[in-house]
Every structure is written in structure tokens, then in C-alpha cells.
Amino acid sequence: MTDAVATRLKKRHAAEARFRLYGRMAIVVALSFLVLLLGRIGLQGYSTFTTNTVSLPVYLDPARIDRADLEGSNYDYVVALSLLKMMGETEDEFGTASDDAMELVSRDLGFQILDQIKANPALIGKTITVTGPVKADADLYYKGELKRSTDEADRKLNDRQLAWLDRIKTSGAVTSGFNVAFFTNADSTEPEQAGILGAVIGSAMMLLVTALIAVPMGVMAAVWLEEFAPKNRWTDLIEVNINNLAAVPSIVYGLLGLAVFVNGFGAPRGAALTGGMVLALMALPTVIIATRSALKAVPPSIREAAWGVGASRTQTVFHHVLPQAMPGVMTGTILSLAHALGETAPLLMIGMIAFNPGLPESFTSSASVLPVQVFIWETASERAFHERTAAAIIVLLVFMIAMNAAAVILRRRFERRW
Amino acid sequence: MVALMTVQPPLIRTAAPHSHHPVNLDAPKIVVRDVSVFYGAKQALDSVSIDVPGKAVTAFIGPSGCGKSTFLRCINRMNDTIPGCRVEGAVEIDGEDVNARSVDPVILRAKVGMVFQKPNPFPKSIFENVAYGPRIHGLASGKSELEGIVEASLKKAGLWAEVSDRLNAPGTSLSGGQQQRLVIARAIAVSPEVILMDEPCSALDPIATARIEELIDELRQQYCIVIVTHSMAQAARVSQRTAFFHMGRLIEAGSTEEIFTNPRESRTQDYITGRIG
């Protein structure tokens, strides 16, 4: 081996080692960003999944409850009075003490009392025990996120309220547990009452609409373009346009939906149906492109075999080519639906940003969806909503992972047939 | 040890030599007149005229790109599926022009079966592979009749004994030679009159090839078979008639014996002796 060869070889090895190092570095950087992202969301959001519940004996004072107008009575105040009594304070007729007390337990307790009295008016004058969440700020204090060390003026709860919370805790009336309400409620103005179920159902309904429109239309369009359409200037033009549509910013689809569906056809604003239609427009080019590439990947010999035994073009496509392409179609479709699931901008355009305290009633009623719920909570001022933002993102990510897993499973199942 | 060795029957069985006797070429099955084929501006075939007899094997030989496969695909209008392909001239089967407007290529391709170079069974079960054709053409009125057709077709293709116990296994799980016989069974199942074979053995080993050649010789009793082959030995073994193509033209057609022993054209002579091609 001459020197020249040795030097060149050494250089080549060095270049290879350098390239591998760059590759590893790129992966490490990408992974660390992913860990940072998921870690931050997880750290901020996990505390939402536990919550503190309080059980209070409440004296249903006949003097404070109007038997003739049960709905009109102030049960939050009744609860606050019982809390004050437990703390050994005197009532001050809507003064600072009862105000402070009302800021500690959720209004859910008051609603529970109303429901119980409505069912059984004989309860008035007796003492009943009601169990419900503490207010979001009190919850944050119990979780250690609202600290006593913060200056009193800078925190939501004053020293007296913190002292009361400590006494309730030591009395054993407070228990910490899984936050069921977060998974069974819709949105609420009270953070401790706000839940994700409304948005999950809204997202599922909207995706159903998207899938029902985009998948059949997209697959049929792709089949026609790939298997039947003549290759001429018009089909070339269509192809170029479909590829371009896939790159159009999603908010443009929102504007289109607003102009055509809402203002043109009178589709309901902020409904799962309208949102689904807009997202279907958005998903359509991706579904078409994915289906076309799956169809292209089917070997021509299968088509020739079918033609050879006298199958028509339609029979060839639907009996042989499309079934062969199905795994690819499935994967492409589900991934484009998962992408649609995370869309926010076009939905804001068609008015899906409304506050919906109830579960969506139908496809044409106002509904919330997960990404918009994240957006709404992120812009809320209460600190407790911010941990719910992170929790909603976790739910959204789980939803997406579930969809991607479904894509993988479906692909395996369809491929395993032969 | 040496003393124990006896003459083994040849591993590769070939069609019996008696098939080389001249066959009775009464009414031709396929009559081709002045067929030219264009792929866009490129001409692939230049006015080919030939008569193909029924109940015999006709082999098309010639170097790669000579147009023999293209010509084969004119007979069942397989060229229709190629964008930009234009066919001129007349191809008649039993006196009927296959390119006539009244002829539906779907019906034509049931009448003219095709076997391709690479075995291409459907990615379905063995049964489904054979049953597909009869099913789409409505040839069987019930399940038992369909099963009868499948069994008869597989028997004719000499595959029944090997697959009768696993008809639900995927067709693609068979060996290459078995797959090619499955494909032949699939073509037979729709009761064709003509079977076109486009280099059916080029992807097979010699044993599987011999098995297919034997099968072709059996099928000749019932079908008009046209085979495209690269192997002159194969053409000599299986066919009664041979046509030699070169540069998009039909150079010479005649009985196989004649072509291989006493060709009229010098180009045919050059090709079969290995000087061109």
C-alpha cells in the first residue's frame, strides 16, 4: 500500500465517521426536543388527573331557603355558612368571611343541594352531607402549586382562606383522588368543573363526518384518475391542482367553508357537521394522493391477469386492484384524518370557538373539538385552566396515537391475508 | 458401484417427437391480414399476415423486441389497455373481426385466454383463482357446478393432484411452475377456444418447463394454442407451426419441421443457427 492510497483511505474513513456522528447528533437533538415537549406537557398536565374533593355537613336552614322558589335560593351561601360554622366563625351576612368561604368550595355542592331538595323537600331544616370538588384555587393550594410563600397580594387566596383550607384538610374532610369530572364533563366557566368529554365527543363526531365524506370521495376520485381517466392535458391539469390543494394553508379551507357552507348553504355555525365538511375538503387531496400512490404500487401483472380472463375494467379495479391497494389506502386515509383531528384554524373560521357547557346534542348543534378546547383554555385567565390545557393536549395526543395505532393494525390485518 | 448404475429416465421429459408430424391444417382458426401496431409514433409491427390453425400449437419466435409479444396481444385486444397504442389491419377468429365495434373485449378475452411470462395468480386462494373467471361470466349456476368447473380445470392443467387438499391456500404459495399451471387452469376455466401464451416458461426451471410443455401438448387436442418463446428448442419441441418475426415483420411461417430444417429465408436460417438474435 502506497502512502497516497493510505492517506485517501484514512480520509474516507474519517468522512464516514464524521457523517455518522452528524446523523447521531441530529437524532439526539430531535429526540431531546420531543422529550422536552412531551415532558413539559406531561409535567404541566398530569396534576389535572387528580383532584381534591371535600365532604361537608350542610345545615339546610329553612330561613335561607324559599320553599316557594327553590331555584331562586342561594345554596352557595348556605354551603358557605356551614363551612364558616365548621371553622368556628360567625356569619356576617354576605360579608368578607362568607365571600372568602364561598371561594373555597365548588358551586357543584350548591347544585347538588338544589337537586336533592327538589327530589325531597322534606330535607329542609335538616343537616345533610354533600361531597364535591374544592374550588380550583383551593385545589392548586392542596397540590402545592399555589404557595403560601407568595406575597398575599399576589395570590388568589388570602391568609385566612389558607388557614381554613389547612383546618379542613386536618379535619379529614378532604380526600384526593382521580379527577373523574375531567373525563365526564363538558366545558365550564369553573375550572374544577370543566371537562374534556364534550370536546372528545365533538371531535369524534366531526371526524366521522370528515371520514364519511373524504374517504369515499377521495378513493373514488383516485380510482378514476389512476385507472380510468385518459392521460391528456385535462387530467394533467387536475393532477397538478390536486397536488397544489394538498399544500394550501388550512385556514384558507376555513374561509372557503365559511363562504360556501355557512353563508352559501346555510350550514349551522360551529357544528360538527360543518366542521367535518370543511376538514373533509382539507383531507380530500391527501386521501387522493395516498390512494393513487397505493394504486400505482399494485403490480400491473394483477391487472393483466384479470383482463386476461375477461374481467371488465371496473371488475378488475374493484375485485383485484383496490383490495390489493387497501392497506396503503387505509394508512394514508387514517393519517390524513389524524392530521384533520389536530386542525384548529379552519374551525375557528366557521365559529367552532363557542363556549359549550353541554355535550353536543346532534351533528347540527354547536360543538367543541379538542384542539379548539386547548386553544380556549390556553387563553383563559384562571391558572387552573392552564393545567387543563396541558391535560387536554395529552388527551388529544392519546386520541392521535390511538388512530395511528389503528392505521398500523389495519395495515397488518389487510396485508396478512396473503 | 459403477456396475449398479443403470440408465436413468431423462430428468427432463419433453413432448413426444411424434408431435412433429405435419398436422391437418384445414380451416384456419385465426386469420390475420396486414396488421400494423404503433406505440405512439413508433411502429412495432409492420403489416403482418398469417393463418393460425385450430387444435394445434403455433410458436412465434424471434429476437427480443421483434414484435412477437405485441402481435400476440393483438389477438385478444390486450393492446387496448396500453395508452397510445394503435392497431391497424384485421384479426379474425372464426371469420369474425376482433376489432369490430360489435365485439366486446371482455367477451373476446373469455374466448381467447392468456398466460403471461411471469406467473400472475391473483392474491387469493387457489379455488378463487380458478373460480373467478366462471363467476364473472356467469358460467356456473350453483356452488357445486362451480366446484365442478374448478376441479375439471385444475385436472386439465395437471395441478389437481397437487392442490386438491389445499384449495383454500393462497395461489401465491405455490411454486413457480405450479403457479403457471394454476394460471393455465384459470384460463381454461372460462372455456376458451384459443389460449395465448407469452413466454410461459421463461421464469421457470427446466423441470417445471418440461411439465408445462407436456401440458401444452395435451391441451393442443382441445384448444388453438399460440405460444411466444425465446427458446428455439422449445418451439421445436411443442409446436406444429412456427412463425419467425424480425424487426416488426413476419419473415417466415410454416410447419415447425420445415422452419427448423429447411427455412426459405436466409434470416430465419441465421436466427435458428444463432447468427442473429
XYZ file of C-alpha atoms in Angstrom:
695
model
C 0.000 0.000 0.000
C 1.476 3.279 -1.061
C 1.269 6.407 1.028
C -1.212 8.030 -1.327
C -3.621 5.127 -1.014
C -3.234 5.095 2.763
C -3.959 8.816 3.043
C -7.001 8.547 0.811
C -8.313 5.596 2.774
C -7.834 7.452 6.035
C -9.686 10.459 4.665
C -12.520 8.276 3.506
C -12.851 6.606 6.894
C -12.807 10.000 8.573
C -15.542 11.272 6.265
C -17.662 8.254 7.053
C -17.151 8.607 10.792
C -17.990 12.299 10.561
C -21.191 11.590 8.670
C -22.298 9.004 11.212
C -21.616 11.440 14.004
C -23.765 14.120 12.332
C -26.557 11.594 11.908
C -26.442 10.606 15.551
C -26.355 14.249 16.625
C -29.411 15.049 14.517
C -31.319 12.185 16.089
C -30.267 13.167 19.598
C -31.379 16.767 19.018
C -34.716 15.670 17.549
C -35.343 13.223 20.377
C -34.424 15.730 23.062
C -36.915 18.227 21.629
C -39.563 15.521 21.651
C -38.742 14.625 25.256
C -38.785 18.296 26.184
C -42.180 18.791 24.562
C -43.815 15.687 25.997
C -42.123 16.203 29.357
C -43.359 19.754 29.695
C -46.899 18.830 28.690
C -46.834 15.817 30.986
C -45.471 17.762 33.945
C -47.955 20.547 33.497
C -50.902 18.341 32.750
C -50.590 15.290 34.970
C -51.801 17.136 38.085
C -55.175 17.623 36.373
C -55.800 13.919 36.584
C -56.055 14.088 40.401
C -58.327 16.410 42.264
C -59.333 17.210 45.841
C -62.842 16.509 46.985
C -64.440 17.842 50.138
C -67.313 16.383 52.190
C -69.225 18.973 54.185
C -72.157 18.652 56.560
C -74.536 21.370 55.394
C -77.411 22.639 57.554
C -80.328 23.423 55.217
C -81.511 26.494 57.107
C -85.283 26.997 56.470
C -84.749 30.725 56.924
C -82.409 30.847 53.929
C -84.338 28.597 51.553
C -87.523 29.811 49.935
C -89.837 26.789 49.676
C -91.933 28.522 47.029
C -88.933 29.347 44.852
C -86.331 26.604 45.273
C -84.403 27.688 42.182
C -84.139 31.238 43.467
C -82.336 30.482 46.715
C -78.600 30.951 47.139
C -77.275 27.498 48.035
C -73.651 28.536 47.664
C -74.260 30.836 50.592
C -75.907 28.009 52.563
C -72.778 25.908 51.956
C -70.529 28.823 52.913
C -72.418 29.312 56.190
C -71.948 25.670 57.116
C -68.257 25.974 56.284
C -67.969 29.100 58.460
C -69.691 27.280 61.302
C -67.217 24.414 60.931
C -64.386 26.964 61.161
C -65.981 28.492 64.289
C -66.563 31.811 62.553
C -69.763 33.800 62.811
C -71.910 34.618 59.823
C -71.518 38.128 58.605
C -74.437 38.326 56.165
C -72.609 38.354 52.816
C -69.554 39.990 54.308
C -65.933 39.135 53.633
C -65.962 35.958 55.713
C -68.766 34.300 53.734
C -67.284 35.584 50.476
C -63.978 34.002 51.429
C -65.732 30.771 52.332
C -67.613 30.706 49.020
C -64.303 30.898 47.168
C -63.139 27.622 48.652
C -65.698 25.042 47.574
C -67.140 24.432 44.156
C -70.580 25.620 43.192
C -71.225 22.000 42.354
C -72.141 21.474 46.044
C -74.865 24.115 45.837
C -76.314 22.470 42.705
C -76.253 19.081 44.416
C -78.250 20.516 47.338
C -80.796 22.025 44.940
C -81.220 18.666 43.196
C -81.656 16.846 46.496
C -84.202 19.331 47.828
C -86.148 19.235 44.590
C -86.340 15.472 44.897
C -87.177 15.588 48.596
C -88.337 18.945 50.066
C -88.547 17.345 53.493
C -84.756 17.727 53.749
C -85.114 21.434 54.514
C -84.275 22.037 58.144
C -82.039 19.015 58.355
C -78.280 18.625 58.004
C -77.051 16.648 55.016
C -73.539 15.763 53.892
C -72.593 16.806 50.365
C -69.406 15.825 48.568
C -67.881 17.767 45.712
C -64.717 19.318 44.393
C -62.992 22.183 46.126
C -62.590 25.336 44.060
C -59.781 25.260 41.529
C -57.601 27.692 43.512
C -58.036 25.641 46.672
C -57.167 22.553 44.643
C -53.978 24.259 43.442
C -53.092 25.066 47.059
C -53.577 21.443 48.127
C -51.434 20.324 45.204
C -48.718 22.759 46.283
C -48.880 24.875 43.142
C -50.243 27.884 44.960
C -47.685 28.617 47.665
C -48.104 30.321 50.995
C -44.677 31.883 50.497
C -46.071 34.051 47.700
C -46.944 37.535 48.810
C -50.587 37.637 49.929
C -51.471 40.395 47.493
C -50.160 38.305 44.577
C -52.150 35.186 45.253
C -55.801 34.383 44.744
C -56.365 33.122 48.316
C -55.650 35.215 51.422
C -54.024 34.011 54.602
C -57.371 33.392 56.323
C -58.570 31.208 53.444
C -55.330 29.217 53.517
C -55.730 28.715 57.268
C -59.256 27.437 56.720
C -58.109 25.096 53.961
C -55.465 23.705 56.325
C -58.099 23.129 59.029
C -60.496 21.413 56.595
C -57.627 19.192 55.464
C -56.636 18.230 59.019
C -60.279 17.536 59.881
C -60.148 14.767 57.284
C -62.972 16.166 55.159
C -60.733 16.479 52.084
C -59.744 13.465 50.008
C -57.516 13.393 46.973
C -58.463 11.132 44.102
C -58.780 10.606 40.382
C -60.372 13.539 38.581
C -63.442 11.801 37.170
C -65.196 15.096 36.400
C -62.475 15.997 33.874
C -63.464 12.980 31.772
C -67.233 13.140 32.245
C -67.999 16.862 31.942
C -68.102 19.315 29.106
C -66.508 22.749 29.327
C -67.412 25.024 32.235
C -66.618 28.510 33.446
C -65.441 26.924 36.708
C -62.092 25.218 36.114
C -62.782 22.472 38.693
C -65.979 21.616 36.792
C -64.532 21.849 33.288
C -64.091 18.552 31.469
C -62.915 17.210 28.138
C -65.755 14.824 27.265
C -67.689 17.395 25.238
C -64.649 18.084 23.099
C -63.815 14.381 22.708
C -67.349 13.610 21.530
C -67.346 16.703 19.311
C -64.036 15.655 17.735
C -65.263 12.096 17.204
C -68.486 13.306 15.551
C -66.603 15.729 13.368
C -64.072 13.088 12.300
C -66.928 10.741 11.448
C -68.380 13.370 9.113
C -64.926 14.002 7.628
C -64.307 10.293 7.076
C -67.751 9.693 5.562
C -67.211 12.488 3.049
C -63.484 12.432 2.347
C -62.832 8.681 2.163
C -65.438 7.588 -0.409
C -64.980 10.734 -2.481
C -61.201 10.649 -2.296
C -60.893 6.949 -3.070
C -63.342 7.149 -5.969
C -61.602 10.199 -7.411
C -58.228 8.482 -7.122
C -59.532 5.280 -8.729
C -60.968 7.207 -11.626
C -57.840 9.290 -12.145
C -55.497 6.343 -11.834
C -57.407 3.554 -13.568
C -59.911 5.095 -15.950
C -59.024 8.665 -16.862
C -57.393 9.208 -20.230
C -53.961 10.752 -19.984
C -54.427 14.160 -21.537
C -53.988 17.835 -20.757
C -57.144 17.989 -18.651
C -56.236 15.133 -16.380
C -52.727 16.545 -16.057
C -54.280 19.841 -15.002
C -56.474 18.087 -12.448
C -53.485 16.197 -11.086
C -51.385 19.340 -10.688
C -54.265 21.075 -8.947
C -54.846 18.231 -6.523
C -51.177 18.264 -5.587
C -51.360 22.015 -5.080
C -54.518 21.775 -2.982
C -52.705 19.491 -0.559
C -50.335 22.367 0.149
C -52.964 25.082 0.635
C -52.856 26.549 4.183
C -55.669 25.110 6.253
C -57.133 28.483 7.200
C -57.987 29.022 3.532
C -60.230 25.976 3.753
C -61.829 27.624 6.787
C -62.590 30.728 4.722
C -63.943 28.574 1.920
C -66.142 26.690 4.377
C -67.402 29.932 5.866
C -68.224 31.384 2.457
C -69.671 28.269 0.849
C -71.101 26.078 3.584
C -72.127 28.622 6.230
C -73.014 31.679 4.164
C -73.867 29.890 0.939
C -75.731 26.770 2.017
C -76.728 27.997 5.471
C -74.900 25.219 7.332
C -75.013 25.714 11.117
C -72.108 27.640 12.591
C -69.776 25.773 14.894
C -71.466 22.414 14.347
C -69.744 19.049 13.953
C -71.357 18.668 10.517
C -69.969 21.949 9.189
C -66.556 21.371 10.747
C -66.477 17.870 9.319
C -67.287 19.159 5.848
C -64.528 21.758 5.988
C -61.987 19.218 7.205
C -63.181 16.793 4.511
C -62.244 19.392 1.882
C -58.878 19.697 3.536
C -58.287 15.943 3.803
C -59.515 15.168 0.279
C -56.287 15.947 -1.642
C -54.214 13.920 0.824
C -56.598 10.956 0.583
C -56.496 11.147 -3.213
C -52.707 11.325 -3.333
C -52.286 8.455 -0.844
C -54.808 6.294 -2.699
C -53.223 6.997 -6.070
C -49.786 6.004 -4.875
C -51.241 2.847 -3.314
C -52.936 2.014 -6.629
C -49.715 2.696 -8.526
C -47.924 0.216 -6.283
C -50.214 -2.651 -7.339
C -48.239 -4.703 -9.881
C -49.606 -4.392 -13.448
C -49.498 -8.173 -13.741
C -52.594 -8.354 -11.498
C -54.492 -6.092 -13.894
C -53.341 -8.121 -16.899
C -54.372 -11.338 -15.160
C -57.878 -10.002 -14.570
C -58.198 -8.588 -18.095
C -56.870 -11.862 -19.438
C -59.791 -13.850 -18.029
C -62.254 -11.300 -19.370
C -62.859 -9.054 -16.374
C -64.055 -5.578 -17.311
C -62.043 -2.568 -16.165
C -64.463 -1.919 -13.325
C -64.339 -5.539 -12.213
C -60.560 -5.509 -12.424
C -60.347 -2.441 -10.235
C -62.883 -3.433 -7.609
C -62.132 -7.169 -7.431
C -58.356 -7.064 -7.618
C -56.587 -3.717 -7.712
C -58.399 -1.849 -4.948
C -58.313 -4.781 -2.466
C -54.569 -5.045 -3.110
C -54.142 -1.319 -2.548
C -56.314 -1.300 0.583
C -53.513 -1.337 3.201
C -51.934 1.725 1.590
C -55.293 3.442 1.223
C -56.108 2.757 4.891
C -52.808 4.082 6.155
C -52.938 7.215 4.049
C -56.537 7.880 4.953
C -56.128 7.430 8.687
C -53.035 9.594 8.752
C -54.841 12.363 6.900
C -57.767 12.043 9.334
C -55.344 12.220 12.262
C -53.975 15.379 10.696
C -57.517 16.752 10.383
C -58.124 15.928 14.053
C -55.418 18.361 15.065
C -56.640 21.226 12.868
C -57.699 24.395 14.675
C -57.512 27.345 12.321
C -60.227 26.415 9.792
C -62.595 25.526 12.626
C -62.177 28.928 14.228
C -63.256 30.449 10.914
C -66.577 28.612 10.932
C -67.335 29.553 14.523
C -66.326 26.422 16.398
C -64.846 28.555 19.143
C -68.145 28.901 21.043
C -68.273 28.069 24.744
C -70.225 24.808 25.036
C -71.082 23.841 28.623
C -73.011 20.767 27.480
C -72.248 17.706 25.381
C -73.039 18.151 21.659
C -76.644 17.122 21.087
C -76.542 16.455 17.347
C -74.414 16.928 14.274
C -76.035 20.276 13.635
C -75.739 21.685 17.161
C -72.836 23.740 18.395
C -69.930 21.523 19.422
C -66.424 21.859 20.797
C -63.457 19.925 19.470
C -60.197 19.006 21.173
C -57.728 21.400 19.531
C -60.122 24.330 19.875
C -60.747 23.377 23.517
C -56.998 23.551 24.035
C -56.993 26.965 22.409
C -59.913 28.222 24.541
C -58.411 27.026 27.818
C -54.976 28.364 26.954
C -56.418 31.847 26.548
C -58.400 31.662 29.818
C -57.128 33.763 32.701
C -57.505 31.268 35.549
C -54.365 29.443 36.344
C -56.225 26.159 36.831
C -57.248 26.246 33.177
C -53.614 26.157 32.164
C -53.035 22.741 33.710
C -56.233 21.631 31.974
C -54.782 22.891 28.682
C -51.864 20.527 29.090
C -54.212 17.714 30.118
C -56.368 18.341 27.026
C -53.226 18.157 24.868
C -52.417 14.813 26.464
C -55.935 13.568 25.622
C -55.537 14.862 22.052
C -52.191 13.101 21.688
C -53.644 9.866 23.065
C -56.515 10.186 20.559
C -53.985 10.590 17.733
C -51.755 7.761 18.897
C -54.851 5.549 19.032
C -55.683 6.488 15.437
C -52.145 5.858 14.225
C -52.128 2.525 16.024
C -55.402 1.691 14.276
C -53.712 2.501 10.956
C -50.858 0.126 11.723
C -53.187 -2.653 12.895
C -55.477 -2.314 9.878
C -52.494 -2.377 7.569
C -51.160 -5.538 9.162
C -54.541 -7.209 9.063
C -55.147 -6.425 5.388
C -51.647 -7.426 4.410
C -51.656 -10.637 6.361
C -54.406 -12.076 4.196
C -51.905 -13.406 1.684
C -20.730 -49.044 -7.524
C -20.411 -48.273 -11.168
C -21.992 -51.568 -12.030
C -25.108 -50.602 -10.104
C -25.675 -47.528 -12.204
C -28.309 -48.049 -14.795
C -29.704 -45.776 -17.395
C -31.999 -43.281 -15.678
C -35.062 -41.971 -17.435
C -34.271 -38.425 -18.500
C -34.998 -35.937 -15.756
C -36.404 -33.520 -18.248
C -39.250 -35.015 -20.155
C -40.072 -33.481 -23.456
C -43.121 -33.676 -25.627
C -43.162 -36.847 -27.664
C -41.389 -36.480 -31.004
C -44.428 -37.749 -32.895
C -45.974 -34.311 -32.460
C -43.674 -33.122 -35.195
C -45.696 -34.885 -37.861
C -47.462 -32.433 -40.107
C -50.979 -31.753 -38.838
C -54.085 -31.354 -40.845
C -54.378 -27.636 -41.448
C -57.896 -27.330 -42.754
C -59.805 -24.146 -41.860
C -57.537 -21.691 -40.051
C -58.818 -20.584 -36.635
C -57.226 -17.165 -36.678
C -56.742 -15.207 -39.872
C -54.556 -12.116 -39.665
C -54.257 -9.644 -42.515
C -51.932 -6.651 -42.730
C -51.747 -5.920 -39.016
C -49.580 -2.970 -38.051
C -49.186 -1.751 -34.487
C -47.978 1.674 -33.389
C -46.941 2.767 -29.910
C -47.391 6.480 -30.324
C -45.203 7.330 -33.308
C -43.126 4.173 -33.067
C -44.157 1.310 -35.283
C -43.832 -2.053 -33.560
C -45.388 -4.296 -36.202
C -45.416 -3.854 -39.944
C -48.280 -5.455 -41.923
C -48.232 -8.968 -40.567
C -50.422 -11.556 -42.263
C -50.670 -15.130 -41.053
C -53.124 -18.002 -40.695
C -53.136 -19.818 -37.375
C -54.660 -23.313 -37.421
C -57.044 -24.583 -34.751
C -56.212 -27.546 -32.476
C -52.506 -27.056 -32.933
C -49.646 -25.199 -31.331
C -48.217 -22.277 -33.238
C -44.952 -20.839 -31.965
C -43.786 -17.280 -32.553
C -40.042 -16.990 -32.392
C -37.664 -14.131 -32.938
C -35.169 -11.918 -31.159
C -36.202 -9.549 -28.334
C -38.209 -6.559 -29.488
C -39.187 -8.196 -32.773
C -42.883 -7.620 -32.096
C -43.976 -11.185 -31.413
C -45.498 -10.366 -27.995
C -47.127 -7.271 -29.434
C -48.640 -9.404 -32.148
C -49.878 -11.937 -29.606
C -51.613 -9.153 -27.700
C -53.472 -8.091 -30.856
C -55.343 -11.367 -30.884
C -57.190 -10.732 -27.603
C -57.025 -6.917 -27.836
C -54.761 -6.690 -24.823
C -53.126 -3.749 -26.609
C -56.302 -1.763 -25.915
C -55.105 -1.366 -22.342
C -51.883 0.342 -23.381
C -52.334 4.105 -23.750
C -51.216 5.417 -27.127
C -51.285 2.020 -28.813
C -52.927 1.845 -32.243
C -53.695 -1.329 -34.184
C -54.407 -1.392 -37.923
C -55.451 -4.304 -40.082
C -57.732 -7.261 -39.499
C -57.574 -10.069 -36.962
C -60.354 -12.597 -37.477
C -61.218 -15.505 -35.233
C -63.620 -17.930 -36.936
C -64.278 -15.259 -39.521
C -65.194 -12.563 -37.003
C -63.089 -9.427 -36.762
C -61.971 -8.991 -33.164
C -61.561 -5.246 -33.637
C -65.158 -4.798 -34.838
C -67.222 -2.361 -32.810
C -69.725 -5.103 -32.024
C -67.066 -7.189 -30.250
C -66.772 -6.563 -26.530
C -63.165 -7.146 -25.455
C -64.482 -8.672 -22.237
C -66.247 -11.445 -24.168
C -63.316 -11.784 -26.555
C -60.865 -12.317 -23.701
C -63.041 -15.066 -22.261
C -62.885 -16.776 -25.664
C -59.152 -16.094 -26.011
C -57.378 -16.941 -22.776
C -53.925 -15.660 -21.972
C -50.965 -16.897 -19.965
C -48.234 -14.415 -19.164
C -44.488 -14.545 -18.898
C -44.409 -14.274 -15.118
C -46.924 -16.429 -13.262
C -49.512 -13.936 -12.031
C -52.066 -15.697 -9.843
C -54.454 -13.398 -8.018
C -53.556 -12.887 -4.366
C -56.488 -15.096 -3.458
C -56.993 -18.786 -2.743
C -56.279 -21.457 -5.352
C -60.013 -22.100 -5.638
C -60.830 -18.410 -6.065
C -58.157 -18.042 -8.735
C -59.843 -20.623 -10.934
C -63.418 -19.790 -9.931
C -63.084 -16.071 -10.648
C -63.473 -16.292 -14.434
C -66.529 -18.606 -14.441
C -68.077 -16.450 -11.737
C -67.814 -13.127 -13.569
C -69.019 -14.703 -16.806
C -71.894 -16.487 -15.067
C -70.773 -19.911 -16.297
C -71.882 -21.801 -13.186
C -75.412 -21.729 -11.806
C -74.548 -23.023 -8.363
C -71.784 -23.730 -5.945
C -71.465 -27.392 -6.847
C -71.297 -26.584 -10.545
C -68.590 -24.020 -9.860
C -66.659 -26.576 -7.838
C -67.019 -28.959 -10.778
C -65.548 -26.392 -13.172
C -62.668 -25.667 -10.803
C -61.880 -29.342 -10.398
C -62.093 -30.057 -14.134
C -59.894 -27.052 -14.964
C -57.275 -27.964 -12.386
C -57.284 -31.550 -13.685
C -56.799 -30.382 -17.260
C -53.932 -28.208 -16.114
C -52.413 -31.206 -14.335
C -52.493 -29.476 -10.969
C -55.417 -31.176 -9.253
C -53.389 -33.960 -7.626
C -51.031 -31.437 -6.083
C -53.567 -28.961 -4.727
C -56.842 -30.854 -4.207
C -56.262 -30.948 -0.443
C -55.475 -27.256 -0.089
C -57.762 -25.346 -2.394
C -58.065 -22.593 0.189
C -54.331 -21.982 0.359
C -53.209 -18.782 -1.342
C -52.363 -19.201 -5.019
C -49.146 -17.317 -4.426
C -47.927 -20.009 -2.006
C -47.385 -22.445 -4.885
C -44.061 -22.917 -6.651
C -43.414 -21.014 -9.878
C -44.272 -23.960 -12.109
C -47.399 -24.741 -10.127
C -48.424 -21.086 -10.278
C -48.063 -21.131 -14.048
C -50.244 -24.239 -14.263
C -52.737 -22.557 -11.922
C -52.828 -19.626 -14.317
C -53.417 -22.046 -17.205
C -56.250 -23.628 -15.202
C -57.662 -20.163 -14.654
C -57.627 -19.551 -18.403
C -59.164 -22.959 -19.159
C -61.954 -22.422 -16.614
C -63.786 -19.947 -18.853
C -63.821 -22.477 -21.755
C -61.688 -20.520 -24.211
C -61.166 -21.585 -27.798
C -57.741 -20.039 -28.106
C -55.004 -19.863 -25.468
C -52.244 -17.318 -25.944
C -49.017 -17.935 -24.061
C -46.445 -15.183 -23.781
C -43.150 -16.884 -22.949
C -44.864 -19.045 -20.341
C -41.702 -20.842 -19.274
C -39.139 -18.066 -19.235
C -39.402 -17.697 -15.436
C -39.361 -21.443 -14.740
C -36.687 -24.034 -14.096
C -36.172 -26.850 -16.653
C -38.298 -29.389 -14.756
C -41.259 -27.054 -14.415
C -40.734 -26.087 -18.061
C -40.922 -29.695 -19.152
C -44.110 -30.124 -17.156
C -45.685 -27.098 -18.866
C -44.560 -28.263 -22.290
C -46.158 -31.641 -21.674
C -49.322 -29.858 -20.647
C -49.289 -27.720 -23.793
C -49.036 -30.848 -25.875
C -52.093 -32.290 -24.116
C -54.097 -29.085 -24.413
C -53.482 -28.905 -28.146
C -56.151 -31.583 -28.605
C -58.817 -29.138 -27.469
C -57.521 -25.632 -27.944
C -55.850 -23.495 -30.501
C -52.607 -22.526 -28.783
C -50.308 -19.691 -29.756
C -47.046 -19.515 -27.851
C -44.366 -16.870 -27.909
C -40.986 -18.212 -26.944
C -37.391 -17.196 -26.845
C -36.244 -20.759 -26.822
C -35.971 -22.274 -30.258
C -35.637 -25.687 -28.683
C -38.974 -25.133 -27.003
C -40.596 -24.046 -30.244
C -39.213 -27.162 -31.884
C -40.483 -29.379 -29.044
C -44.024 -28.109 -28.599
C -45.216 -26.545 -31.811
C -46.518 -27.826 -35.107
C -46.340 -24.436 -36.794
C -43.683 -21.795 -36.328
C -43.588 -18.154 -37.335
C -40.380 -16.172 -37.283
C -40.536 -12.445 -36.537
C -37.740 -9.959 -37.036
C -37.751 -6.166 -36.661
C -41.530 -5.966 -36.537
C -42.062 -8.086 -39.617
C -43.198 -11.641 -40.068
C -40.321 -13.145 -42.003
C -41.498 -16.667 -42.453
C -44.236 -19.001 -41.250
C -44.665 -22.680 -41.891
C -44.607 -26.094 -40.321
C -42.141 -26.316 -37.473
C -40.210 -29.070 -39.169
C -39.800 -27.014 -42.295
C -38.711 -23.872 -40.497
C -36.107 -25.674 -38.469
C -34.783 -27.968 -41.139
C -35.272 -26.129 -44.367
C -36.094 -22.435 -43.945
C -36.768 -20.488 -47.100
C -35.445 -17.203 -45.777
C -31.789 -16.623 -45.019
C -32.673 -14.500 -41.971
C -34.594 -17.433 -40.481
C -31.625 -19.619 -41.149
C -29.339 -17.079 -39.464
C -31.561 -16.834 -36.409
C -32.052 -20.532 -35.811
C -28.395 -21.192 -36.261
C -27.580 -18.407 -33.808
C -26.028 -15.908 -36.198
C -28.514 -13.163 -35.339
C -30.734 -12.525 -32.312
